[in-house]
Amino acid sequence: PPAPPAPPAPTPPVDEEPTSDPIVDARWTATLAKVTEFWYVRRRNLPPPGRLAGTAHAVDGIGAPRPPLDATEESTPKNGDGPVDGTSPEPDPETSTEDSPANVESIIAEEKLAGSFLSLKLAAEPREHAALVASLAVLGKGPRILMHEAVERMLAVLKFDSNAPSKNFTFVLNGKQTRKLTIADIRMVHDAVTVPAFIAGLEKALGAEALAKSALFEPLARSGKLDAISTIGNSSEEVLEAFLKQRAKILDHARRRRPVDIATAVTKFVDAAKKRRPR
């Protein structure tokens, strides 16, 4: 007997066009008619793997690049892995996570710096963004208050008055922000906050316990007075002793998230110390 006919191939479903709201369409039309440029974000249907996304690379002078193998050593790695051309293996972004952008951004999220970081990205080209990530990767390995201080200093360089990306986006979109973040900016800030004397001064003035409490980092950094506090910590014993009497009040302002009050208290102390200084 003849074979039964094959079943018809299934027809893939056809997505219907989404119904549109004429009122919403009219409002969008009126809004877009007022702008000459339109910024948009395209959402992918499937999340791409990390290797398909842009990967930040360290810039000379920021971070600790892996040195090449010594010329006198064998070029073949002893463990049988890696290249044989005398250079250290490059980290695989899928397996090496210590300095990867994903790991750095997780630290940024832990420190509640995501808004400030996104604001900096608004003014950074890809090369500068890579340098920014490399710098924050290094700072994240030390006292994390340094990350907060570095981000605040970069925002100040760009003259952003907010760490909210929505406000800064509007600032950029309205043409009020023409300054771009440069490699020189990032290196200058990175070098300033990693000076050993800067860190030592903060530890003396604020105490190791305060530098271990992440809730205090943002208000202290936003006060804009960490440089002055570090200088006080590195001053004479008399000046430092006088400041330690005020430290509890300053740290209380930080716990209450009052950066303006911190700045006022530090400024008053510095002014009073100058008046007491012998001429």
mmCIF file of C-alpha atoms in Angstrom:
data_model
loop_
_atom_site.group_PDB
_atom_site.id
_atom_site.type_symbol
_atom_site.label_atom_id
_atom_site.label_comp_id
_atom_site.label_asym_id
_atom_site.label_seq_id
_atom_site.Cartn_x
_atom_site.Cartn_y
_atom_site.Cartn_z
ATOM 1 C CA PRO A 1 0.000 0.000 0.000
ATOM 2 C CA PRO A 2 1.235 3.540 -0.631
ATOM 3 C CA ALA A 3 2.888 5.354 2.274
ATOM 4 C CA PRO A 4 0.672 7.810 4.097
ATOM 5 C CA PRO A 5 1.283 11.456 3.171
ATOM 6 C CA ALA A 6 3.717 13.349 5.374
ATOM 7 C CA PRO A 7 2.122 15.742 7.796
ATOM 8 C CA PRO A 8 2.353 19.394 6.794
ATOM 9 C CA ALA A 9 5.289 21.334 8.189
ATOM 10 C CA PRO A 10 4.329 23.471 11.146
ATOM 11 C CA THR A 11 3.926 27.117 10.369
ATOM 12 C CA PRO A 12 5.915 29.382 12.683
ATOM 13 C CA PRO A 13 3.743 31.775 14.624
ATOM 14 C CA VAL A 14 3.597 35.284 13.280
ATOM 15 C CA ASP A 15 3.891 38.017 15.849
ATOM 16 C CA GLU A 16 1.133 40.494 15.508
ATOM 17 C CA GLU A 17 2.017 44.115 15.374
ATOM 18 C CA PRO A 18 1.574 45.610 18.836
ATOM 19 C CA THR A 19 -1.390 47.862 19.067
ATOM 20 C CA SER A 20 -0.366 51.470 19.469
ATOM 21 C CA ASP A 21 -2.033 54.127 21.524
ATOM 22 C CA PRO A 22 -2.712 57.168 19.329
ATOM 23 C CA ILE A 23 -2.524 59.472 22.344
ATOM 24 C CA VAL A 24 0.915 58.126 23.311
ATOM 25 C CA ASP A 25 2.078 58.288 19.684
ATOM 26 C CA ALA A 26 0.987 61.905 19.437
ATOM 27 C CA ARG A 27 2.854 62.812 22.626
ATOM 28 C CA TRP A 28 6.032 61.105 21.413
ATOM 29 C CA THR A 29 5.735 62.859 18.052
ATOM 30 C CA ALA A 30 5.388 66.246 19.739
ATOM 31 C CA THR A 31 8.288 65.554 22.098
ATOM 32 C CA LEU A 32 10.692 64.285 19.437
ATOM 33 C CA ALA A 33 9.858 67.180 17.136
ATOM 34 C CA LYS A 34 11.560 69.515 19.628
ATOM 35 C CA VAL A 35 14.967 67.810 19.639
ATOM 36 C CA THR A 36 17.664 67.636 17.006
ATOM 37 C CA GLU A 37 19.308 64.496 18.403
ATOM 38 C CA PHE A 38 17.705 61.431 19.866
ATOM 39 C CA TRP A 39 19.483 59.103 22.288
ATOM 40 C CA TYR A 40 18.148 55.601 22.560
ATOM 41 C CA VAL A 41 19.132 52.208 23.932
ATOM 42 C CA ARG A 42 18.458 49.046 21.941
ATOM 43 C CA ARG A 43 17.531 46.080 24.076
ATOM 44 C CA ARG A 44 18.743 42.731 22.793
ATOM 45 C CA ASN A 45 16.391 39.774 22.817
ATOM 46 C CA LEU A 46 19.084 37.458 24.139
ATOM 47 C CA PRO A 47 21.753 38.399 26.697
ATOM 48 C CA PRO A 48 25.177 38.225 25.011
ATOM 49 C CA PRO A 49 28.005 36.361 26.764
ATOM 50 C CA GLY A 50 30.727 38.419 28.374
ATOM 51 C CA ARG A 51 33.227 37.733 25.608
ATOM 52 C CA LEU A 52 31.009 39.565 23.114
ATOM 53 C CA ALA A 53 30.890 42.730 25.188
ATOM 54 C CA GLY A 54 33.603 45.353 25.301
ATOM 55 C CA THR A 55 36.453 44.501 27.637
ATOM 56 C CA ALA A 56 38.428 47.215 29.406
ATOM 57 C CA HIS A 57 42.215 47.089 29.155
ATOM 58 C CA ALA A 58 44.686 48.728 31.504
ATOM 59 C CA VAL A 59 46.439 51.893 30.370
ATOM 60 C CA ASP A 60 50.141 52.512 30.985
ATOM 61 C CA GLY A 61 50.675 54.059 34.398
ATOM 62 C CA ILE A 62 47.436 52.744 35.848
ATOM 63 C CA GLY A 63 47.247 49.304 37.324
ATOM 64 C CA ALA A 64 49.949 46.690 37.457
ATOM 65 C CA PRO A 65 50.428 45.098 34.032
ATOM 66 C CA ARG A 66 51.941 41.633 34.014
ATOM 67 C CA PRO A 67 55.687 41.895 33.260
ATOM 68 C CA PRO A 68 57.188 39.741 30.510
ATOM 69 C CA LEU A 69 59.231 36.716 31.480
ATOM 70 C CA ASP A 70 62.876 37.423 32.096
ATOM 71 C CA ALA A 71 64.982 36.954 29.007
ATOM 72 C CA THR A 72 67.167 34.430 30.800
ATOM 73 C CA GLU A 73 64.246 32.182 31.660
ATOM 74 C CA GLU A 74 62.856 29.514 29.420
ATOM 75 C CA SER A 75 60.159 30.871 27.176
ATOM 76 C CA THR A 76 58.074 27.705 27.595
ATOM 77 C CA PRO A 77 55.925 28.002 30.720
ATOM 78 C CA LYS A 78 56.824 25.478 33.387
ATOM 79 C CA ASN A 79 53.242 24.315 33.787
ATOM 80 C CA GLY A 80 52.835 23.684 30.089
ATOM 81 C CA ASP A 81 50.175 26.372 29.702
ATOM 82 C CA GLY A 82 50.191 29.729 28.053
ATOM 83 C CA PRO A 83 52.184 31.267 25.203
ATOM 84 C CA VAL A 84 55.766 30.402 24.394
ATOM 85 C CA ASP A 85 56.876 33.790 23.077
ATOM 86 C CA GLY A 86 58.314 35.004 26.368
ATOM 87 C CA THR A 87 55.279 37.012 27.468
ATOM 88 C CA SER A 88 52.923 36.435 30.338
ATOM 89 C CA PRO A 89 49.527 35.037 29.383
ATOM 90 C CA GLU A 90 46.734 37.531 28.994
ATOM 91 C CA PRO A 91 43.844 36.993 31.405
ATOM 92 C CA ASP A 92 40.786 35.341 29.927
ATOM 93 C CA PRO A 93 37.829 37.654 30.581
ATOM 94 C CA GLU A 94 35.617 34.579 30.945
ATOM 95 C CA THR A 95 37.763 32.899 33.638
ATOM 96 C CA SER A 96 39.918 35.636 35.173
ATOM 97 C CA THR A 97 37.600 37.796 37.264
ATOM 98 C CA GLU A 98 39.815 39.726 39.665
ATOM 99 C CA ASP A 99 40.248 42.809 37.489
ATOM 100 C CA SER A 100 37.486 42.152 34.976
ATOM 101 C CA PRO A 101 34.954 44.906 34.275
ATOM 102 C CA ALA A 102 32.204 42.681 35.699
ATOM 103 C CA ASN A 103 34.080 42.255 38.974
ATOM 104 C CA VAL A 104 34.894 45.962 39.201
ATOM 105 C CA GLU A 105 31.258 46.850 38.598
ATOM 106 C CA SER A 106 30.203 44.417 41.345
ATOM 107 C CA ILE A 107 32.502 46.283 43.762
ATOM 108 C CA ILE A 108 31.035 49.569 42.540
ATOM 109 C CA ALA A 109 27.563 48.213 43.290
ATOM 110 C CA GLU A 110 28.648 47.086 46.766
ATOM 111 C CA GLU A 111 29.949 50.579 47.483
ATOM 112 C CA LYS A 112 26.766 52.164 46.102
ATOM 113 C CA LEU A 113 28.800 54.074 43.511
ATOM 114 C CA ALA A 114 26.792 52.941 40.493
ATOM 115 C CA GLY A 115 25.166 56.343 39.931
ATOM 116 C CA SER A 116 28.463 58.210 40.102
ATOM 117 C CA PHE A 117 30.166 55.627 37.884
ATOM 118 C CA LEU A 118 27.451 55.925 35.230
ATOM 119 C CA SER A 119 27.799 59.696 35.347
ATOM 120 C CA LEU A 120 31.522 59.373 34.630
ATOM 121 C CA LYS A 121 30.789 57.001 31.749
ATOM 122 C CA LEU A 122 28.616 59.724 30.189
ATOM 123 C CA ALA A 123 31.760 61.804 29.680
ATOM 124 C CA ALA A 124 34.162 58.963 28.833
ATOM 125 C CA GLU A 125 35.120 57.600 25.452
ATOM 126 C CA PRO A 126 35.898 53.841 25.246
ATOM 127 C CA ARG A 127 39.632 54.327 25.892
ATOM 128 C CA GLU A 128 38.979 56.556 28.905
ATOM 129 C CA HIS A 129 36.324 54.166 30.190
ATOM 130 C CA ALA A 130 38.895 51.359 30.054
ATOM 131 C CA ALA A 131 41.341 53.482 32.041
ATOM 132 C CA LEU A 132 38.639 54.345 34.559
ATOM 133 C CA VAL A 133 37.821 50.664 35.124
ATOM 134 C CA ALA A 134 41.522 49.832 35.442
ATOM 135 C CA SER A 135 42.011 52.570 38.032
ATOM 136 C CA LEU A 136 38.999 51.514 40.097
ATOM 137 C CA ALA A 137 40.169 47.889 39.952
ATOM 138 C CA VAL A 138 43.391 48.923 41.677
ATOM 139 C CA LEU A 139 41.661 51.188 44.196
ATOM 140 C CA GLY A 140 39.177 48.443 45.046
ATOM 141 C CA LYS A 141 42.017 46.331 46.433
ATOM 142 C CA GLY A 142 42.915 48.922 49.078
ATOM 143 C CA PRO A 143 40.853 51.005 51.483
ATOM 144 C CA ARG A 144 37.669 51.484 49.514
ATOM 145 C CA ILE A 145 37.220 55.014 50.709
ATOM 146 C CA LEU A 146 39.814 55.773 48.016
ATOM 147 C CA MET A 147 37.345 54.657 45.323
ATOM 148 C CA HIS A 148 34.794 57.118 46.662
ATOM 149 C CA GLU A 149 37.349 59.917 46.804
ATOM 150 C CA ALA A 150 38.589 59.208 43.265
ATOM 151 C CA VAL A 151 35.051 59.189 41.836
ATOM 152 C CA GLU A 152 34.149 62.447 43.613
ATOM 153 C CA ARG A 153 37.319 64.140 42.352
ATOM 154 C CA MET A 154 36.601 63.069 38.780
ATOM 155 C CA LEU A 155 33.023 64.340 39.015
ATOM 156 C CA ALA A 156 34.417 67.646 40.294
ATOM 157 C CA VAL A 157 36.842 67.823 37.354
ATOM 158 C CA LEU A 158 33.891 67.405 34.991
ATOM 159 C CA LYS A 159 31.904 69.979 36.993
ATOM 160 C CA PHE A 160 29.007 67.595 37.560
ATOM 161 C CA ASP A 161 27.080 68.814 40.603
ATOM 162 C CA SER A 162 25.256 65.527 41.128
ATOM 163 C CA ASN A 163 26.035 61.821 41.271
ATOM 164 C CA ALA A 164 22.616 60.998 39.797
ATOM 165 C CA PRO A 165 23.062 59.878 36.166
ATOM 166 C CA SER A 166 19.586 61.093 35.168
ATOM 167 C CA LYS A 167 20.403 64.681 36.172
ATOM 168 C CA ASN A 168 23.839 64.514 34.584
ATOM 169 C CA PHE A 169 22.382 63.018 31.398
ATOM 170 C CA THR A 170 20.067 66.010 31.135
ATOM 171 C CA PHE A 171 23.049 68.257 31.814
ATOM 172 C CA VAL A 172 24.934 66.667 28.904
ATOM 173 C CA LEU A 173 21.914 66.557 26.607
ATOM 174 C CA ASN A 174 21.291 70.268 27.093
ATOM 175 C CA GLY A 175 24.806 71.024 25.927
ATOM 176 C CA LYS A 176 25.971 72.303 29.309
ATOM 177 C CA GLN A 177 28.635 69.607 29.602
ATOM 178 C CA THR A 178 31.328 69.801 26.948
ATOM 179 C CA ARG A 179 34.243 68.579 29.084
ATOM 180 C CA LYS A 180 35.318 64.995 28.442
ATOM 181 C CA LEU A 181 37.068 62.727 30.909
ATOM 182 C CA THR A 182 40.679 62.273 29.791
ATOM 183 C CA ILE A 183 43.424 59.787 30.548
ATOM 184 C CA ALA A 184 45.351 62.640 32.183
ATOM 185 C CA ASP A 185 42.375 63.338 34.503
ATOM 186 C CA ILE A 186 42.155 59.713 35.561
ATOM 187 C CA ARG A 187 45.902 59.376 36.096
ATOM 188 C CA MET A 188 46.079 62.640 38.061
ATOM 189 C CA VAL A 189 43.287 61.571 40.441
ATOM 190 C CA HIS A 190 44.593 58.011 40.720
ATOM 191 C CA ASP A 191 48.097 59.186 41.622
ATOM 192 C CA ALA A 192 46.770 61.711 44.157
ATOM 193 C CA VAL A 193 44.654 59.250 46.147
ATOM 194 C CA THR A 194 47.266 56.490 46.138
ATOM 195 C CA VAL A 195 50.061 58.578 47.674
ATOM 196 C CA PRO A 196 51.045 56.685 50.859
ATOM 197 C CA ALA A 197 51.042 59.923 52.885
ATOM 198 C CA PHE A 198 47.428 60.608 51.878
ATOM 199 C CA ILE A 199 46.260 57.212 53.141
ATOM 200 C CA ALA A 200 48.404 57.414 56.298
ATOM 201 C CA GLY A 201 46.991 60.851 57.131
ATOM 202 C CA LEU A 202 43.421 59.585 56.826
ATOM 203 C CA GLU A 203 44.165 56.644 59.119
ATOM 204 C CA LYS A 204 45.674 58.924 61.775
ATOM 205 C CA ALA A 205 42.896 61.501 61.628
ATOM 206 C CA LEU A 206 39.832 59.292 61.170
ATOM 207 C CA GLY A 207 41.025 56.033 62.718
ATOM 208 C CA ALA A 208 41.273 52.561 61.227
ATOM 209 C CA GLU A 209 37.798 51.669 62.501
ATOM 210 C CA ALA A 210 36.156 54.480 60.547
ATOM 211 C CA LEU A 211 38.014 53.498 57.378
ATOM 212 C CA ALA A 212 36.490 50.026 57.658
ATOM 213 C CA LYS A 213 32.864 51.246 57.697
ATOM 214 C CA SER A 214 31.654 51.571 54.128
ATOM 215 C CA ALA A 215 28.556 53.545 55.186
ATOM 216 C CA LEU A 216 30.839 56.476 56.078
ATOM 217 C CA PHE A 217 32.786 56.565 52.809
ATOM 218 C CA GLU A 218 30.338 58.420 50.557
ATOM 219 C CA PRO A 219 29.513 61.322 52.932
ATOM 220 C CA LEU A 220 33.178 61.733 53.858
ATOM 221 C CA ALA A 221 34.231 61.808 50.204
ATOM 222 C CA ARG A 222 31.357 64.064 49.149
ATOM 223 C CA SER A 223 32.382 66.605 51.775
ATOM 224 C CA GLY A 224 35.390 67.405 49.592
ATOM 225 C CA LYS A 225 37.548 67.577 52.717
ATOM 226 C CA LEU A 226 39.432 64.272 52.752
ATOM 227 C CA ASP A 227 42.560 66.021 51.478
ATOM 228 C CA ALA A 228 42.369 68.521 54.363
ATOM 229 C CA ILE A 229 41.682 65.720 56.852
ATOM 230 C CA SER A 230 44.715 63.804 55.586
ATOM 231 C CA THR A 231 46.875 66.922 55.950
ATOM 232 C CA ILE A 232 45.657 67.292 59.536
ATOM 233 C CA GLY A 233 46.548 63.662 60.212
ATOM 234 C CA ASN A 234 50.083 64.297 58.976
ATOM 235 C CA SER A 235 50.448 67.539 60.960
ATOM 236 C CA SER A 236 52.055 68.065 64.351
ATOM 237 C CA GLU A 237 50.927 66.086 67.388
ATOM 238 C CA GLU A 238 49.345 69.220 68.810
ATOM 239 C CA VAL A 239 47.168 69.783 65.739
ATOM 240 C CA LEU A 240 46.241 66.114 65.477
ATOM 241 C CA GLU A 241 45.358 65.916 69.158
ATOM 242 C CA ALA A 242 43.074 68.938 68.816
ATOM 243 C CA PHE A 243 41.386 67.364 65.787
ATOM 244 C CA LEU A 244 40.810 64.057 67.564
ATOM 245 C CA LYS A 245 38.605 65.943 70.009
ATOM 246 C CA GLN A 246 36.418 66.918 67.042
ATOM 247 C CA ARG A 247 36.561 63.527 65.313
ATOM 248 C CA ALA A 248 33.488 62.047 67.000
ATOM 249 C CA LYS A 249 31.359 64.970 65.795
ATOM 250 C CA ILE A 250 32.654 64.622 62.221
ATOM 251 C CA LEU A 251 32.052 60.883 62.150
ATOM 252 C CA ASP A 252 28.556 61.464 63.531
ATOM 253 C CA HIS A 253 27.881 63.815 60.609
ATOM 254 C CA ALA A 254 29.093 61.022 58.308
ATOM 255 C CA ARG A 255 26.794 58.464 59.929
ATOM 256 C CA ARG A 256 23.909 60.882 59.421
ATOM 257 C CA ARG A 257 25.035 61.402 55.802
ATOM 258 C CA ARG A 258 25.664 65.132 56.156
ATOM 259 C CA PRO A 259 28.631 65.984 53.889
ATOM 260 C CA VAL A 260 27.961 69.719 54.129
ATOM 261 C CA ASP A 261 28.216 69.576 57.924
ATOM 262 C CA ILE A 262 31.470 67.613 57.631
ATOM 263 C CA ALA A 263 32.890 70.257 55.305
ATOM 264 C CA THR A 264 31.822 73.051 57.648
ATOM 265 C CA ALA A 265 33.359 71.391 60.713
ATOM 266 C CA VAL A 266 36.674 70.694 58.959
ATOM 267 C CA THR A 267 36.856 74.223 57.533
ATOM 268 C CA LYS A 268 36.239 75.752 60.958
ATOM 269 C CA PHE A 269 38.936 73.567 62.477
ATOM 270 C CA VAL A 270 41.484 74.469 59.792
ATOM 271 C CA ASP A 271 40.710 78.198 60.150
ATOM 272 C CA ALA A 272 41.061 77.998 63.947
ATOM 273 C CA ALA A 273 44.336 76.081 63.621
ATOM 274 C CA LYS A 274 45.740 78.777 61.333
ATOM 275 C CA LYS A 275 44.909 81.470 63.911
ATOM 276 C CA ARG A 276 46.645 79.460 66.656
ATOM 277 C CA ARG A 277 49.749 78.940 64.542
ATOM 278 C CA PRO A 278 52.664 81.080 65.806
ATOM 279 C CA ARG A 279 53.730 83.779 63.400
#
